[in-house]
Short mmCIF file of C-alpha atoms in Angstrom, two decimals:
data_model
loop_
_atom_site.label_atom_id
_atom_site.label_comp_id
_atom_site.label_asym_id
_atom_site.label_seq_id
_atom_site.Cartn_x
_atom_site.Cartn_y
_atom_site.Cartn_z
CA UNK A 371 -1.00 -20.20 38.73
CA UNK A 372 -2.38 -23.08 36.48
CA UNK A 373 -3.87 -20.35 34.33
CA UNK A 374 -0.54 -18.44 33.81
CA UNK A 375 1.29 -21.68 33.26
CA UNK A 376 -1.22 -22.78 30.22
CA UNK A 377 -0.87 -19.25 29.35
CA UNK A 378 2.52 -19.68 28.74
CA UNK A 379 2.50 -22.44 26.64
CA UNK A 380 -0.03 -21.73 24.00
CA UNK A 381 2.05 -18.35 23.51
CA UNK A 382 5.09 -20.42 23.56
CA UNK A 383 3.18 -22.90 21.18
CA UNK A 384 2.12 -19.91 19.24
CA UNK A 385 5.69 -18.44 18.68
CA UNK A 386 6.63 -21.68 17.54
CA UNK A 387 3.82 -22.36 14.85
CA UNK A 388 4.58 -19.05 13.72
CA UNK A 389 8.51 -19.69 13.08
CA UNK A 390 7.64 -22.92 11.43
CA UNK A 391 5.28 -21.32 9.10
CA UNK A 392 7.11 -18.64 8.55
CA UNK A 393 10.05 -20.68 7.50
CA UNK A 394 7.89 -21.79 4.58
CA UNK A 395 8.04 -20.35 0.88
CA UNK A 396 5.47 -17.50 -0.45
CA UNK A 397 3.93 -17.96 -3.74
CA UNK A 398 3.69 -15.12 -5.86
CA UNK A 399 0.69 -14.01 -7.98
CA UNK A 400 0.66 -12.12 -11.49
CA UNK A 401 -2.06 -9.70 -12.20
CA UNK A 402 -2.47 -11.67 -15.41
CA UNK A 403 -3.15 -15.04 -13.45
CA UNK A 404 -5.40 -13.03 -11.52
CA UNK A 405 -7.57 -12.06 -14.01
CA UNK A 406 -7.60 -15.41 -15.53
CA UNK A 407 -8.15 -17.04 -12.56
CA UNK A 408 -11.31 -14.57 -11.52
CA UNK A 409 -13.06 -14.43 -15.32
CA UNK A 410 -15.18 -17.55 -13.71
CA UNK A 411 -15.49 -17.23 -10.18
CA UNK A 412 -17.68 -20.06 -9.56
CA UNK A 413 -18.01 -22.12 -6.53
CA UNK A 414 -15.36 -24.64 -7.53
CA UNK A 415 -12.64 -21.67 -8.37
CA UNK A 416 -13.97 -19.65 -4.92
CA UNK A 417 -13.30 -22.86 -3.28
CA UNK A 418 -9.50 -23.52 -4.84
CA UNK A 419 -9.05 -19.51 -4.39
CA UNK A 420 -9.88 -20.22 -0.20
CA UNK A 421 -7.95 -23.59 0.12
CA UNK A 422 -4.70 -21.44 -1.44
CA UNK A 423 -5.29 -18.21 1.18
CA UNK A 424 -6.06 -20.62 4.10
CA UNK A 425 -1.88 -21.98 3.25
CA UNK A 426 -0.51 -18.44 1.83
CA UNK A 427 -2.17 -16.42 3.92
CA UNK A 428 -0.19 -17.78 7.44
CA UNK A 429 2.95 -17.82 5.83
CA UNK A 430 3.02 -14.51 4.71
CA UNK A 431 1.77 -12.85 8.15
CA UNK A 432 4.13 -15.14 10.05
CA UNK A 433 7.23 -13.71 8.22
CA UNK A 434 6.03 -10.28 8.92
CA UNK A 435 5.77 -11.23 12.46
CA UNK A 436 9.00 -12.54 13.10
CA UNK A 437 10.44 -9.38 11.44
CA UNK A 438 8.09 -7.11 13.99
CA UNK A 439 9.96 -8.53 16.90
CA UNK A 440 13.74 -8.07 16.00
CA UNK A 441 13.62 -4.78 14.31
CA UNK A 442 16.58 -2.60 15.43
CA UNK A 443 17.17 0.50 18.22
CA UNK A 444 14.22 -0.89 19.97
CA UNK A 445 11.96 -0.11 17.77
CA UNK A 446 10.21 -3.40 18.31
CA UNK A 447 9.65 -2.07 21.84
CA UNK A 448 7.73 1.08 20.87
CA UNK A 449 3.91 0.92 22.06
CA UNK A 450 2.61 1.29 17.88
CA UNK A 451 4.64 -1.43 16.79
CA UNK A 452 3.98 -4.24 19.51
CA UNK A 453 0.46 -3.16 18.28
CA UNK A 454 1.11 -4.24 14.78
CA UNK A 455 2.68 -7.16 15.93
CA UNK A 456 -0.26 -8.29 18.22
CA UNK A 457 -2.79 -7.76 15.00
CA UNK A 458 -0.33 -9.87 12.98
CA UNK A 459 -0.32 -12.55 15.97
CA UNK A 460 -3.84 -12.23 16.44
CA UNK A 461 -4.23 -13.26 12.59
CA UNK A 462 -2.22 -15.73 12.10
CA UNK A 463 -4.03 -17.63 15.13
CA UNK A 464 -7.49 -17.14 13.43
CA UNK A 465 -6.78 -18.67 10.06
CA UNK A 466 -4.33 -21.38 11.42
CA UNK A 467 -7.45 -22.11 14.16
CA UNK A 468 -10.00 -22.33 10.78
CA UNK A 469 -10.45 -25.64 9.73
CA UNK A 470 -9.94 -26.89 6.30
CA UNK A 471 -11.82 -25.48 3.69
CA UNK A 472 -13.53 -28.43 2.56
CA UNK A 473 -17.39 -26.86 0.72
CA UNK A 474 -18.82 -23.85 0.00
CA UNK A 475 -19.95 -23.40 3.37
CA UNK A 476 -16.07 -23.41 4.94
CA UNK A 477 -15.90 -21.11 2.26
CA UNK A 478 -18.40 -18.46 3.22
CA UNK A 479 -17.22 -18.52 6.51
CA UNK A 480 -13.58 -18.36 5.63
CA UNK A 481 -14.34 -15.13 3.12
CA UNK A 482 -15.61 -13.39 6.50
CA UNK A 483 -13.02 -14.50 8.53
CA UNK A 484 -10.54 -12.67 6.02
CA UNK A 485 -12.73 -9.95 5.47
CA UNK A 486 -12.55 -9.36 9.25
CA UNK A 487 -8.91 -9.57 9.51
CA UNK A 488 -8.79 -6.96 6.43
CA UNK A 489 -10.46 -4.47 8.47
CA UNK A 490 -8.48 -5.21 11.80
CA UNK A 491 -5.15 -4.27 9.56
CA UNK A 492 -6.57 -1.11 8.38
CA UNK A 493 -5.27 1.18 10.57
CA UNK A 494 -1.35 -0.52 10.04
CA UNK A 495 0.53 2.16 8.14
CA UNK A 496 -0.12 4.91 9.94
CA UNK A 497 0.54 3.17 13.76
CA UNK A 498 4.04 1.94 12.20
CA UNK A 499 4.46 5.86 11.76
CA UNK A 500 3.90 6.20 14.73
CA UNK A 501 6.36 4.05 16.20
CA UNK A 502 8.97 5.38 13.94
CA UNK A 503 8.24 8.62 15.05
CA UNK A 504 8.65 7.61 18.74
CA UNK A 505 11.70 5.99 17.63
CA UNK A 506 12.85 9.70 16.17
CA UNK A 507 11.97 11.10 19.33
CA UNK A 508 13.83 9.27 21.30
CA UNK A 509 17.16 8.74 19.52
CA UNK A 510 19.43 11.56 18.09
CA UNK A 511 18.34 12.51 14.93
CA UNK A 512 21.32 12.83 13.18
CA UNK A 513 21.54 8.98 13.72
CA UNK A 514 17.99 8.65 11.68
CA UNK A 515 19.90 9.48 8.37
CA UNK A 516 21.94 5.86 8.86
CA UNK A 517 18.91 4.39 9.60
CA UNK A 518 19.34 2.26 6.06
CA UNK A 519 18.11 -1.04 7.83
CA UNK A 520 14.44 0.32 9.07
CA UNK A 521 14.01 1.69 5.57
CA UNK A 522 14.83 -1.63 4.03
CA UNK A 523 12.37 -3.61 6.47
CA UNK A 524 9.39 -0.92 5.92
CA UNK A 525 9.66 -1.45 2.27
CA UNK A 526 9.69 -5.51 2.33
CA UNK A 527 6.59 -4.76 5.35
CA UNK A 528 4.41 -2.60 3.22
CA UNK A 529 4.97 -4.24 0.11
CA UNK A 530 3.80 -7.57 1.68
CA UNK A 531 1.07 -5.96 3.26
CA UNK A 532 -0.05 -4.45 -0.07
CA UNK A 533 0.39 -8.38 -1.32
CA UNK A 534 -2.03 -9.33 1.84
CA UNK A 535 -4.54 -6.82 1.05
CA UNK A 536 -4.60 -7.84 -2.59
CA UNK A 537 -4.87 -11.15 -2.15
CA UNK A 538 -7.91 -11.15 0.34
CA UNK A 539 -9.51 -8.03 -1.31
CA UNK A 540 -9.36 -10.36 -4.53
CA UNK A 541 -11.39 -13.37 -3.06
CA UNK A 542 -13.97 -10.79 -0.89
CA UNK A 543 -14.49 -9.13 -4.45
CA UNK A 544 -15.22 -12.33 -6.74
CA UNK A 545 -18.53 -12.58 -4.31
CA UNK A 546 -19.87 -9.50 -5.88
CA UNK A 547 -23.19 -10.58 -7.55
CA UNK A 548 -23.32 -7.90 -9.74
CA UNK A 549 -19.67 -6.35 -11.04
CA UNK A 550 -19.44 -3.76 -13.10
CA UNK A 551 -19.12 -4.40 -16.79
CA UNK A 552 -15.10 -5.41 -17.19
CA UNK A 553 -14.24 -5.69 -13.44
CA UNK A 554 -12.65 -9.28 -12.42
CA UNK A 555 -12.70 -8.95 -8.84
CA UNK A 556 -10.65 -5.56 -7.49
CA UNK A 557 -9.26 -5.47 -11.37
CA UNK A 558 -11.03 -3.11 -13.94
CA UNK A 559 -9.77 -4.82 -17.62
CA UNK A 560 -11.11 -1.64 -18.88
CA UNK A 561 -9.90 1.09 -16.81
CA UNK A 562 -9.32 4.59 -18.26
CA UNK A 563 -6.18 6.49 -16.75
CA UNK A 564 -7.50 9.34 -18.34
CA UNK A 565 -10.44 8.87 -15.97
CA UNK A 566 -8.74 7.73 -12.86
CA UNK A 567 -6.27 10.57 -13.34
CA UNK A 568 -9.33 13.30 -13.49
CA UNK A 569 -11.04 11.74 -10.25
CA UNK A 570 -7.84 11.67 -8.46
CA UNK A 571 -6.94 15.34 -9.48
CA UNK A 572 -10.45 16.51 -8.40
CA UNK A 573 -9.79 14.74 -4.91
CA UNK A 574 -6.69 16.32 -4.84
CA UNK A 575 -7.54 19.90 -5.63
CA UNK A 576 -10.62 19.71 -3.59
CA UNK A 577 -7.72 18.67 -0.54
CA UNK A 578 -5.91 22.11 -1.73
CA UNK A 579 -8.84 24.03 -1.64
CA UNK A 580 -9.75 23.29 1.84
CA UNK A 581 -6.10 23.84 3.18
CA UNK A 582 -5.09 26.83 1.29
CA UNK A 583 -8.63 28.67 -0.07
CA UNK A 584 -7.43 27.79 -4.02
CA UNK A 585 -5.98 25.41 -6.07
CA UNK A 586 -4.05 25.45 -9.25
CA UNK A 587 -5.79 24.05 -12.37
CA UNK A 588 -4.95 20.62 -13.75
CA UNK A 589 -4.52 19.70 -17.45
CA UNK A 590 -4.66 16.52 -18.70
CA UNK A 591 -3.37 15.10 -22.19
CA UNK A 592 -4.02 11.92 -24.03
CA UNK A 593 -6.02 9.59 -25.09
CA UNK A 594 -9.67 9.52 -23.32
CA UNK A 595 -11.07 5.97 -25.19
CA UNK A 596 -7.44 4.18 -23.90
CA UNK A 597 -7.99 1.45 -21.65
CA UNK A 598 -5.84 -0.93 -19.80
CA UNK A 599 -6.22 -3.91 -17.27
CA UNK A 600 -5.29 -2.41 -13.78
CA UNK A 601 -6.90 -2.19 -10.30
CA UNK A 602 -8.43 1.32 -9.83
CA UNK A 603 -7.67 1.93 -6.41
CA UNK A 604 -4.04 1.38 -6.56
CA UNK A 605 -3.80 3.80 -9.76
CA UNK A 606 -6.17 6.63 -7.49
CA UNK A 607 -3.91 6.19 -4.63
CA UNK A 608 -0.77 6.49 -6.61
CA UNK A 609 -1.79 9.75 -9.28
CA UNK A 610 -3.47 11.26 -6.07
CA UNK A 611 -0.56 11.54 -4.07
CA UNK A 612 1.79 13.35 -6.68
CA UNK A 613 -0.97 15.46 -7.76
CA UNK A 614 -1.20 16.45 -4.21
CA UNK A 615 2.14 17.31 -3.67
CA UNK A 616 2.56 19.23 -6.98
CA UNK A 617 -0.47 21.34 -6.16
CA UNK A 618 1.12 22.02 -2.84
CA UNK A 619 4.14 23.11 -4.56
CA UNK A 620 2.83 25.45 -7.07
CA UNK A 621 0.22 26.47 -4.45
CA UNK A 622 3.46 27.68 -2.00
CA UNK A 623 5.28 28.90 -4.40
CA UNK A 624 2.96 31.49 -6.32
CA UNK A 625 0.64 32.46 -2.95
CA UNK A 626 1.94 35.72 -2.91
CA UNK A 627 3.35 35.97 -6.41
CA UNK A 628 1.24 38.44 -9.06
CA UNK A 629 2.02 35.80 -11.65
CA UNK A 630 -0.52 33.73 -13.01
CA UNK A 631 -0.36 30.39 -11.02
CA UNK A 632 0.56 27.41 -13.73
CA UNK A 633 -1.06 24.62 -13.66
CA UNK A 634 -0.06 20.74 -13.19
CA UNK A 635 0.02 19.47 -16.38
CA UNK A 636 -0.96 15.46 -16.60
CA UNK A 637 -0.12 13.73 -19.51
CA UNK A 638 -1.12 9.45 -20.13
CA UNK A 639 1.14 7.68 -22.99
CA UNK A 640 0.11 4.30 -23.80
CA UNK A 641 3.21 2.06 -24.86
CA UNK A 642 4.00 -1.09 -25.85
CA UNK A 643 5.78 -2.29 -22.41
CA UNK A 644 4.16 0.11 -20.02
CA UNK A 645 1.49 2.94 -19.53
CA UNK A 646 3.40 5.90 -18.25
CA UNK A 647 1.99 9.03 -16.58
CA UNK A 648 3.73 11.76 -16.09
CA UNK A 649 2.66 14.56 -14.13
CA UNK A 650 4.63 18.27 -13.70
CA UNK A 651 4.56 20.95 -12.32
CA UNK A 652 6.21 24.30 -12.02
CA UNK A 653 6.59 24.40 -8.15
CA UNK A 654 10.09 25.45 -7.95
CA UNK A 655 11.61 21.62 -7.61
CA UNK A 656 13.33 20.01 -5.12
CA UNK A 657 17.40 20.61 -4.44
CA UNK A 658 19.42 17.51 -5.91
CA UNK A 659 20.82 16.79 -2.52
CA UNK A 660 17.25 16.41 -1.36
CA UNK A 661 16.01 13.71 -4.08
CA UNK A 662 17.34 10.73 -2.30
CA UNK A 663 15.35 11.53 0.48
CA UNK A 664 11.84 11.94 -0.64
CA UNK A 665 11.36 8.10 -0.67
CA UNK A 666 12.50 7.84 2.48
CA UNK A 667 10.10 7.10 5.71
CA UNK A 668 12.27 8.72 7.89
CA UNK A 669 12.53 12.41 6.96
CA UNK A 670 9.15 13.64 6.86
CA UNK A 671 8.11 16.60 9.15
CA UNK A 672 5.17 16.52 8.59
CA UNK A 673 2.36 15.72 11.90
CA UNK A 674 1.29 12.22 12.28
CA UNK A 675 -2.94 12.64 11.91
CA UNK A 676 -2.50 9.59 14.59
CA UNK A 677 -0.47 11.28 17.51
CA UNK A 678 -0.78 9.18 20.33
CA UNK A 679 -4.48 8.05 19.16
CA UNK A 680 -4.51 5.69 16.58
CA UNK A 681 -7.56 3.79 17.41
CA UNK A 682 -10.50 3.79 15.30
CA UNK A 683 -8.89 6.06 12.87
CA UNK A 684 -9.30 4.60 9.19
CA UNK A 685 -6.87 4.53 6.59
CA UNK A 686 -7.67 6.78 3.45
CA UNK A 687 -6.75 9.91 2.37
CA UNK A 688 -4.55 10.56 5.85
CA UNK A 689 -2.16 8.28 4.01
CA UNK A 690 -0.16 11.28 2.71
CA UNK A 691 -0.43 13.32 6.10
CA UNK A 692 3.26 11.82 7.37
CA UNK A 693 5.05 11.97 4.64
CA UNK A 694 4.64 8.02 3.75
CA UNK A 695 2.83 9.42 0.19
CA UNK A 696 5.69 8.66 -2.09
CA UNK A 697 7.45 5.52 -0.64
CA UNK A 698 4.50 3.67 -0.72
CA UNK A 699 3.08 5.27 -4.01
CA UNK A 700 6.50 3.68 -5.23
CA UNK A 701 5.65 0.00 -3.81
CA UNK A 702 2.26 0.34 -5.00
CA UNK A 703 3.36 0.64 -8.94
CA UNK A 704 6.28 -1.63 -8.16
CA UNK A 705 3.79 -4.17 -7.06
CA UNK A 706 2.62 -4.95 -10.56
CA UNK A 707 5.81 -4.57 -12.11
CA UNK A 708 6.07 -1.03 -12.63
CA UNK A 709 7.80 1.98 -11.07
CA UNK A 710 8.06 6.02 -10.06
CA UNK A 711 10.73 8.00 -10.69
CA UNK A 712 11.15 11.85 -9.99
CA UNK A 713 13.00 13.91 -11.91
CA UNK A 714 13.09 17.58 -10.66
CA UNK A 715 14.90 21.05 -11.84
CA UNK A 716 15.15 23.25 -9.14
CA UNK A 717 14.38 26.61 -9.72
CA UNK A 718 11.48 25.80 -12.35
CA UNK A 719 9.40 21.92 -11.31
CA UNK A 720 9.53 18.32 -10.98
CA UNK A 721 7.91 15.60 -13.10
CA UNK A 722 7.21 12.37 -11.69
CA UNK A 723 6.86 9.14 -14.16
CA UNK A 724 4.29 6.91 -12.92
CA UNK A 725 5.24 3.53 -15.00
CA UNK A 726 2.47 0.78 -15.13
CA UNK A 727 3.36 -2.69 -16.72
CA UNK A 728 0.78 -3.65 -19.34
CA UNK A 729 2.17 -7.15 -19.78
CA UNK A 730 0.68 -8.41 -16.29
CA UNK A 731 3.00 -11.00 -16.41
CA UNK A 732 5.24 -9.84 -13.44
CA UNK A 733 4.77 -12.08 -10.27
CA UNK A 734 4.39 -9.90 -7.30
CA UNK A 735 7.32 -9.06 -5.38
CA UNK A 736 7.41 -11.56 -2.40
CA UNK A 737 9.66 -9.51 0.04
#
């Protein structure tokens, strides 16, 4: 009995540490301060970078917290999502529990304490599918079309969990003894999207050739010695996805055709303001009274990799197996300021416009 009753009250204590700290205000990051910030990562700056996650850090896990336990139609409820919400508890209680981070010893250990809680998160995006997809299970789906408000919240959740992963990613990467020339931590001030675009196209074909036995060629236009300050991954993820689902298009719609199969045509413009990449294709396009739904979380038909399992799986390519590709392709440019817009004639292709802010100057969206 005594051990329920102290039970009790360090959850209730819990619940309340977490709506005081999430009560508190985020502060945003530029990718320009980052870089700045990083160029000398020596102990005094890797000690001010862990003092400033051991105080952001709670605050912006509590607010996602909170938010995990009123979502509406139960969804809150569904096994995936009290998940989440347990992961988000359980970190929240192990950096509030960490002591201040006084040397570089509290620092070491605090840089594996966030590394650890990295990990624990990977496997976040695809068990919130999961409970959304329970959620479309159980409730009539013609409802799902209205359900504005869980789009809304999945946006502000994945776009602070992109903030999260940046954040710690950041710190864990200033350790690196040995960079490669021009990376700052996760950021490449010398990264080719000419480069990025071929690996990620390569990746992506490779994915077409195991599903369908071919893959349409990719061309790719402009400028091979351009380079720009971004972080690689986020640029792979993004050109990846649409790639992939241009290949699938032209790949469905010529598989029986005795046409030549044309290929996805990439093209990399460097401007002023923004570096834009556009990729086409000739896959047929989508109908106009489709477009507003292909950002959407809740329309995809396609299988969750995850079904009921979603332990141990890690988070990679499977991103774009439930139909998540595009919505969070979106938040990922939007992150640093940029955007992705689709633009499709149906009957003949779409073309996506992957825009990428050069300035660096935008403060990450603090949802």
């Amino acid at each position: 009995m005594a051990v329920k009753k102290a039970a009790e009250c360090s959850s209730k204590a819990l619940a309340e540490e977490v709506q005081r700290w999430g009560a508190m205000k985020q502060n945003g990051v530029s990718l320009r301060y980052m870089m700045e910030f990083g160029a000398r990562p020596t102990e005094k700056n890797l000690l001010l970078s862990a003092q400033f996650l051991h105080k952001e850090l709670p605050v912006r896990i509590a607010r996602r917290a909170i938010e995990l336990e009123s979502l509406p139609f139960g969804l809150s409820q569904k096994p995936a999502v009290l998940k989440v919400r347990d992961w988000y508890l359980e970190s929240f209680r192990d950096i509030r529990s960490f002591p201040d981070v006084k040397d570089s010893n509290d620092e070491l250990a605090f840089t594996q304490m966030i590394k650890m809680i990295k990990v624990r998160h990977n496997n976040v995006v695809p068990a919130m599918a999961l409970g959304v997809q329970q959620l479309k299970r159980d409730i009539n789906c013609k409802v799902v079309s209205e359900l504005e408000e869980i789009h809304r919240f999945l946006d502000r959740f994945y776009m602070s969990r992109i903030g999260i992963r940046m954040l710690i990613g950041q710190h864990v990467a200033l350790h690196d003894p040995d960079p490669e020339p021009g990376c700052i931590g996760q950021i490449n001030t010398r990264l080719s999207p000419m480069q990025v675009a071929r690996t990620a196209s390569e990746d992506a074909r490779s994915l077409c050739f195991r599903e369908y036995g071919s893959a349409p060629d990719v061309n790719i236009y402009g400028d091979p010695n351009f380079t720009f300050p971004y972080v690689p991954s986020h640029l792979h993820l993004m050109v990846f996805e649409l790639v992939k689902n241009s290949l699938r298009a032209v790949q469905e719609r010529f598989m029986d055709s005795d046409k030549d199969v044309p290929p996805v045509r990439i093209i990399v413009a460097d401007g002023i303001e923004d570096v834009t990449i556009k990729i086409s294709d000739e896959g047929g396009g989508i109908a106009r009274s489709g477009l507003p739904k292909i950002f959407t979380y809740l329309y995809s038909t396609a299988k969750n990799p995850l079904d009921e399992n979603y332990e141990g799986i890690s988070d990679g390519v499977t991103m774009a197996g439930y139909g998540y590709g595009l919505p969070i392709s979106r938040l990922y440019a939007r992150y640093f300021g940029g955007d992705l817009q689709i633009i499709s004639m149906e009957g003949y292709g779409t073309d996506a416009y992957l825009h990428l802010s050069r300035l660096g100057d935008s403060q990450e969206p603090l949802p």
